[in-house]
Structure formats: C-alpha cells, structure tokens
mmCIF file of C-alpha atoms and ligand atoms in Angstrom:
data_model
loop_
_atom_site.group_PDB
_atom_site.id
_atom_site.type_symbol
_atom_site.label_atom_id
_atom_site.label_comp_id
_atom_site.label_asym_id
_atom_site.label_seq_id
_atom_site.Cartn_x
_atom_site.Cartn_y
_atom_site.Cartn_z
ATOM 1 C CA UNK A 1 178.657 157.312 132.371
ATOM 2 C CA UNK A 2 175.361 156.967 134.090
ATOM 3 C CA UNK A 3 172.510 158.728 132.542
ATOM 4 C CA UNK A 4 168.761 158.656 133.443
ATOM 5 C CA UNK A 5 166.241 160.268 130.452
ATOM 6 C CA UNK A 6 163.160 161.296 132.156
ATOM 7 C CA UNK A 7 160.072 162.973 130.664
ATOM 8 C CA UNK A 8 156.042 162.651 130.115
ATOM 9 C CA UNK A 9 154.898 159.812 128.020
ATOM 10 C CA UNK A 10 155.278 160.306 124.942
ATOM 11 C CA UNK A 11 157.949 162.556 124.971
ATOM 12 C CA UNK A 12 160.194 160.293 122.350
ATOM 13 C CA UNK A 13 162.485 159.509 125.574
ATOM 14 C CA UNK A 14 163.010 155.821 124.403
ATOM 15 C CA UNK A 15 163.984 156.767 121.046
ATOM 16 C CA UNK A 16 166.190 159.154 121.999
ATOM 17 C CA UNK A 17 167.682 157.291 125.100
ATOM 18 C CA UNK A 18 168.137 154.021 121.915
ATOM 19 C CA UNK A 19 169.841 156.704 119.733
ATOM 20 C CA UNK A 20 171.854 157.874 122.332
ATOM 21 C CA UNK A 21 173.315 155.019 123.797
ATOM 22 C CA UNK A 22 174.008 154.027 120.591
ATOM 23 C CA UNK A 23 176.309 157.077 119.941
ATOM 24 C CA UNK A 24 178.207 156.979 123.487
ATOM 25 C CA UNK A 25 178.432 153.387 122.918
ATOM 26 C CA UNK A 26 176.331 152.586 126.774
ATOM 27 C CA UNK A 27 173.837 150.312 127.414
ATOM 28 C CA UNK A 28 169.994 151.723 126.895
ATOM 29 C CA UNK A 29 168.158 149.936 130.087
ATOM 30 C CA UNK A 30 164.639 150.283 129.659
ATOM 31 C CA UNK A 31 161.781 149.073 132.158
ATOM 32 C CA UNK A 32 158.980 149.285 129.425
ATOM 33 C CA UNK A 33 161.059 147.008 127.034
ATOM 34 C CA UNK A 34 161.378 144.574 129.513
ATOM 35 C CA UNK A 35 158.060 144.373 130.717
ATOM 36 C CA UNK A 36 157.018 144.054 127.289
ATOM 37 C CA UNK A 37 159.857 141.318 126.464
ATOM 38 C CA UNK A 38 157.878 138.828 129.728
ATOM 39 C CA UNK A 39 156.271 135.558 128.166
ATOM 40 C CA UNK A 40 152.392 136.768 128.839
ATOM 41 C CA UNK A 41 151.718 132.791 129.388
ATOM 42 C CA UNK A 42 153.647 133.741 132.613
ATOM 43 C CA UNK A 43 151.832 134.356 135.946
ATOM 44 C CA UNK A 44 154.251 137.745 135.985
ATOM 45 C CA UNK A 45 153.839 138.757 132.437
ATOM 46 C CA UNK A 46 150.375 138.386 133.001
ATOM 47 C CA UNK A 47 149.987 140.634 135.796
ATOM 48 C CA UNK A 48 152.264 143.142 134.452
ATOM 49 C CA UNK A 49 150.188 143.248 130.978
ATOM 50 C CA UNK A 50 146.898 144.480 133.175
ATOM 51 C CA UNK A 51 148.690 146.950 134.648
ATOM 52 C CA UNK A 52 150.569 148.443 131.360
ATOM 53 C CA UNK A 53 147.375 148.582 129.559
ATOM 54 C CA UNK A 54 145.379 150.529 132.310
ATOM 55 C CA UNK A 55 147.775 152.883 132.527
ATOM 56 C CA UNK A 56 149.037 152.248 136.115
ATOM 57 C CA UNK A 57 152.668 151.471 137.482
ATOM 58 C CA UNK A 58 154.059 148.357 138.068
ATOM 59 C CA UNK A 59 154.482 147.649 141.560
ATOM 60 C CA UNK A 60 158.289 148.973 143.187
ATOM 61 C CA UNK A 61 159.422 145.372 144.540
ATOM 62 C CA UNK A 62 159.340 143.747 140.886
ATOM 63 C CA UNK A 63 160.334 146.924 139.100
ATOM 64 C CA UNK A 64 163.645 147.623 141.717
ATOM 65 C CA UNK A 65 164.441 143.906 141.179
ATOM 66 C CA UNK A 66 164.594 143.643 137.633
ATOM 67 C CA UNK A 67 166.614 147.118 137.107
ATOM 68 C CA UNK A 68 169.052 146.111 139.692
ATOM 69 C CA UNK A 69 169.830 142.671 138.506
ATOM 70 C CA UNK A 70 170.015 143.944 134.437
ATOM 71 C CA UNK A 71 172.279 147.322 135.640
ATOM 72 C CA UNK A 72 174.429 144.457 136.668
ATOM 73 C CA UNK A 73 175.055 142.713 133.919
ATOM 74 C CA UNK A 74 178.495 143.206 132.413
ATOM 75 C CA UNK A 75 177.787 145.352 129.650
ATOM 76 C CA UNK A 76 176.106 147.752 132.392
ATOM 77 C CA UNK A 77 179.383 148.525 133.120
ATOM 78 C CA UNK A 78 180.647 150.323 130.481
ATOM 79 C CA UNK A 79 177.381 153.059 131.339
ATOM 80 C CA UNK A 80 173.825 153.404 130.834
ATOM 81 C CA UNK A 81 171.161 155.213 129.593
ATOM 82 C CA UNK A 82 167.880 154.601 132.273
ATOM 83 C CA UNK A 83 164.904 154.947 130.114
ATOM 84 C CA UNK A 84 161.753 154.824 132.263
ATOM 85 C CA UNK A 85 163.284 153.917 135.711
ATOM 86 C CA UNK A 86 163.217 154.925 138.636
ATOM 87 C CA UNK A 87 159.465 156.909 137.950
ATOM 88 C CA UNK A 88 158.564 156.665 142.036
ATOM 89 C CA UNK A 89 160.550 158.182 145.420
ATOM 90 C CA UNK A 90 160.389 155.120 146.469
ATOM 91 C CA UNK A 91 162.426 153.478 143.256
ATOM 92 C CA UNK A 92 164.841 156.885 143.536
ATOM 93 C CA UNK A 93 165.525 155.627 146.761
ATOM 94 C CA UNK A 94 166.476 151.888 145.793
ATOM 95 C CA UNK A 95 168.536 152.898 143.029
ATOM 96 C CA UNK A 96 170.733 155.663 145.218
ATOM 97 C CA UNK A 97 171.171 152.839 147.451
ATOM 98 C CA UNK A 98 171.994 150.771 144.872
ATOM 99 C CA UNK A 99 174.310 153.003 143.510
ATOM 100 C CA UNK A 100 175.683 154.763 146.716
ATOM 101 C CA UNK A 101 178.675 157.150 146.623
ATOM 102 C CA UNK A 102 178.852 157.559 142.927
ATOM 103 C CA UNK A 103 175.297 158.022 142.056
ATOM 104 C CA UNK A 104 174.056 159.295 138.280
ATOM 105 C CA UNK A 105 176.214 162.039 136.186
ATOM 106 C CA UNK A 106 173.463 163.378 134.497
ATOM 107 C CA UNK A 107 169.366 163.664 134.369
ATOM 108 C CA UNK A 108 168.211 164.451 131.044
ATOM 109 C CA UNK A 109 164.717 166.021 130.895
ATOM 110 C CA UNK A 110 162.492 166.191 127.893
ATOM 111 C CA UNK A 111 160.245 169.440 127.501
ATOM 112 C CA UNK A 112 156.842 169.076 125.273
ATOM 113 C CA UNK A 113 153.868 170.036 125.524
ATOM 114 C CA UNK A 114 151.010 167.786 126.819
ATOM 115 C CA UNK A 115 148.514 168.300 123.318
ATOM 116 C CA UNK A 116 151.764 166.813 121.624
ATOM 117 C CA UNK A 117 152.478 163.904 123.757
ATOM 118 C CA UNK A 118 149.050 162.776 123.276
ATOM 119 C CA UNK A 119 149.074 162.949 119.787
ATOM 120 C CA UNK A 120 152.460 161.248 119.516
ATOM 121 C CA UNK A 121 151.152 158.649 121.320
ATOM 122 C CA UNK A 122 148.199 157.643 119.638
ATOM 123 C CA UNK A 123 150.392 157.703 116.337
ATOM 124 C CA UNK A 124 152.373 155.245 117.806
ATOM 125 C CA UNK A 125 149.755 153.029 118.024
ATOM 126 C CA UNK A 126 150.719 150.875 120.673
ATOM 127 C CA UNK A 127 148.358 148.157 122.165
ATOM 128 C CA UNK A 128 148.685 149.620 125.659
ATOM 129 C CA UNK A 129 147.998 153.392 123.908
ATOM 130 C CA UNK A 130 144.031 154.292 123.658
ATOM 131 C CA UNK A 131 142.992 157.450 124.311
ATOM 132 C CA UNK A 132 142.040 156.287 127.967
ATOM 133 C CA UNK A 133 145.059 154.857 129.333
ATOM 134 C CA UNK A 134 147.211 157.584 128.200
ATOM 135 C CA UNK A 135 145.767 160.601 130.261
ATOM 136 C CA UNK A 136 146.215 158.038 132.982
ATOM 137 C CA UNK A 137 149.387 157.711 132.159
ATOM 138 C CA UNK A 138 150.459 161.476 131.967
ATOM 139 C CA UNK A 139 148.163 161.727 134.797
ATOM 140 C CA UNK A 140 150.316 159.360 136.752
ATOM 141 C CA UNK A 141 152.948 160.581 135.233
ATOM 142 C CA UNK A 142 152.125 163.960 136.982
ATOM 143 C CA UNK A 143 151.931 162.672 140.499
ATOM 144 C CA UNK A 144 154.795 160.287 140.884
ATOM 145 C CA UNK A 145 157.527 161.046 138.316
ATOM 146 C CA UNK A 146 157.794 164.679 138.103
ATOM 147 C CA UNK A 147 158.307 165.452 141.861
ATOM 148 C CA UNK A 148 161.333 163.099 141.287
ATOM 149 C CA UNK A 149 162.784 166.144 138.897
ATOM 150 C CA UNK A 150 163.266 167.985 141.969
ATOM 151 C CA UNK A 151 165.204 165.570 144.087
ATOM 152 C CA UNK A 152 167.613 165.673 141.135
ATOM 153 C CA UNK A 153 167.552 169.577 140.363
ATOM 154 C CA UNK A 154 168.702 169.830 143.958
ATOM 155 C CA UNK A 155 171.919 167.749 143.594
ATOM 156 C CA UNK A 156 172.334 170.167 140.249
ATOM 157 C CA UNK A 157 172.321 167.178 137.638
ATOM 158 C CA UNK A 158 169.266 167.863 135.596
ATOM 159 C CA UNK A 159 169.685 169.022 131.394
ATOM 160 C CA UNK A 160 166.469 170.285 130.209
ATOM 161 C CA UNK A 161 166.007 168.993 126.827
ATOM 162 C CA UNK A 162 163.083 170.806 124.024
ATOM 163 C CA UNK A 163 161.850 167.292 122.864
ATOM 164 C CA UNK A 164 160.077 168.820 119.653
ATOM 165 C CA UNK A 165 161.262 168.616 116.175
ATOM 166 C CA UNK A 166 162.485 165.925 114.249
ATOM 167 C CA UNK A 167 164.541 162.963 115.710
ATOM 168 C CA UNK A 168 168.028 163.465 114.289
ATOM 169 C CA UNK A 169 167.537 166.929 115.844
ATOM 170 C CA UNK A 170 166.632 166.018 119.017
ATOM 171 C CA UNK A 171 169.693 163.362 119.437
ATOM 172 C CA UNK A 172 171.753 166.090 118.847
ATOM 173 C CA UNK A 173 170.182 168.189 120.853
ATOM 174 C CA UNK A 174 170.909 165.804 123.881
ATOM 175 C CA UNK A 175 174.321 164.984 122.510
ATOM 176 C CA UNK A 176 175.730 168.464 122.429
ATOM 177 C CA UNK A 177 174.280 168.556 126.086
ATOM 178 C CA UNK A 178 176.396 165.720 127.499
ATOM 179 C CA UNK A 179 179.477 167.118 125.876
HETATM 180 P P1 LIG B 1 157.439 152.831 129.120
HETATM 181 O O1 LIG B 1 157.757 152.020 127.914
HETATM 182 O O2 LIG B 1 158.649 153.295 129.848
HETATM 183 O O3 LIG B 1 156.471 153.939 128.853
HETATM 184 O O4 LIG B 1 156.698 151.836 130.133
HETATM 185 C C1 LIG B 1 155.477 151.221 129.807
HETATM 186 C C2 LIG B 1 154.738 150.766 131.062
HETATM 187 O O5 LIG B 1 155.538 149.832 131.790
HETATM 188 C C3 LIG B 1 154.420 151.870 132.058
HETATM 189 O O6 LIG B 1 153.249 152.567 131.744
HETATM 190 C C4 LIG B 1 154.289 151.075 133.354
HETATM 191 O O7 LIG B 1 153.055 150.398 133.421
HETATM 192 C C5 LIG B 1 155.377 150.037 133.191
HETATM 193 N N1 LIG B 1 156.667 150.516 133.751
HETATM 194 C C6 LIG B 1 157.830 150.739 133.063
HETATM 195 N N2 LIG B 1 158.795 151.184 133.885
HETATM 196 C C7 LIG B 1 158.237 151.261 135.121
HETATM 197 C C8 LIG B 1 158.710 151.686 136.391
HETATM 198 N N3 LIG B 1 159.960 152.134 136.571
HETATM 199 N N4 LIG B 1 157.835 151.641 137.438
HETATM 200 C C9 LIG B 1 156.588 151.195 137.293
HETATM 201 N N5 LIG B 1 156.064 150.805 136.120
HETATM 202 C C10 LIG B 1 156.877 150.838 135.034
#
C-alpha cells in the first residue's frame, strides 16, 4: 500500500503518518526527518538547515533524489506512508514518473484550522518553529502544496481527515478510513 499524508504544518501529519505505519506495518518516509537526520558539518546539511529554518522549501533536484533512492530501499516495498513529500507540481510529477502505472492508493488529507496549527506548532517547540518562519511556512504551504490536493481529488484518491482531537483519536480516525 502506498499512502501519501498531506496537510498544513502543523497539522500532526508526522505523528499520525509514525502511528500509522506502525499499525499497517509500512514504512513512514519522511522528507523533514531526513533533512533533519544530515550531518550539519556537511556542505548539504548546511544548506538545507538555512532553508528549514526560514521557512522555505528545499530545492526539487535534492528533495526528488533523496525520496526516490529511500522509496527504494527494501523495506519500501512492503508500502509506505509519504509524510511531507511530494509538496511541489514539480515533485508530483517526479514521483508519478517514478511510480508510473501503479501510482498511490490513497491521499490522506488533514483538516484544521490555521489558529490551531500555529499554536501546535509553537508548542512543539522546534528550533526551525518561531513565530516567523511558521506563517512562512503555512504561507508556502498555501501556494505550492495545496493546489497539489487537486491533482489528486481528480484521480478520486483523496480521504479528508478532521485532524483535531486527541492523537489516539485521530489514528483511528485515519485507520477506519483506509479500511
Ligand atoms: P516537515 O518535517 O515535513 O515539516 O519538513 C520540514 C522542512 O523540511 C520543510 O519546512 C522544508 O524546508 C523541508 N522539506 C521537507 N520535505 C520537503 C519537500 N518535499 N520539499 C521541499 N522541502 C522539504
């Protein structure tokens, strides 16, 4: 099963997309995570640090290439959960190609509203989370992620999930979805 969790920042998509892959026993392949996991003494995990803390996107080239080389690793092959990839037409493009005839089963979508997100956020209290870089975020978030809900409504694939109340609810929330 190939599953992509999409949604604002903020949204709880990576905790749910954890949980989740957890209980379908998938892989949970998450862009974020990985970007976070580069040595920052690197010339790339430099770079990519600037960008995650002002909010912007890392650029499509190194993004496609990482995602297609881990959603080939063997335990990829069992399924996935996509947590935070593609967010760009231009990465929805790579990965169709990538994936050709049989492309993702299911898009899930995570409803909440934006006072919420930001709040969630800032509770978080993640380095790359000030006040700042988050309405960037949903800002960007606005522009080049949600248009990418509508490529996927069309091909009739998209679950719209309420992403508030607790957690456990959420998870099964999702779960009874992809039953
Ligand atoms: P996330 O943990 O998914 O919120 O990702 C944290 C940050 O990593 C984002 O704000 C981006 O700067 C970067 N990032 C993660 N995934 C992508 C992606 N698919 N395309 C571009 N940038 C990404």
């Amino acid at each position: 099963m190939r599953l992509l969790f999409v949604g604002p920042p903020g949204a709880g998509k990576g905790t749910q997309a954890q949980r989740v892959a957890e209980a379908l026993e998938i892989a949970h392949v998450s862009t974020g995570d990985m970007f976070r996991a580069l040595d920052p003494e690197t010339d790339l995990g430099k770079r990519v640090k600037a960008i995650m803390e002002s909010g912007g996107y890392v650029s499509d080239d190194i993004v496609i290439e990482m995602l297609q080389g881990r959603i080939s690793q063997p335990d990829a092959e069992k399924g996935y959960i996509l947590d935070g990839f593609p967010r760009t037409t231009a990465q929805a493009e790579a990965l169709d190609e990538f994936l050709g005839e049989d492309g993702l089963d299911r898009v899930v979508l995570f409803e909440v509203d934006e006072d919420r997100v930001v709040q969630r956020m800032l509770d978080r209290g993640r380095a790359d989370d000030t006040e700042e870089t988050i309405r960037t975020r949903l800002e960007v978030y606005r522009e080049q992620t949600e248009p990418l809900v509508e490529l996927y409504e069309s091909r009739g694939i998209v679950t719209h999930v309420d992403a508030s109340g607790s957690i456990e609810e959420i998870t099964d929330r999702v779960l009874a979805e992809l039953e």
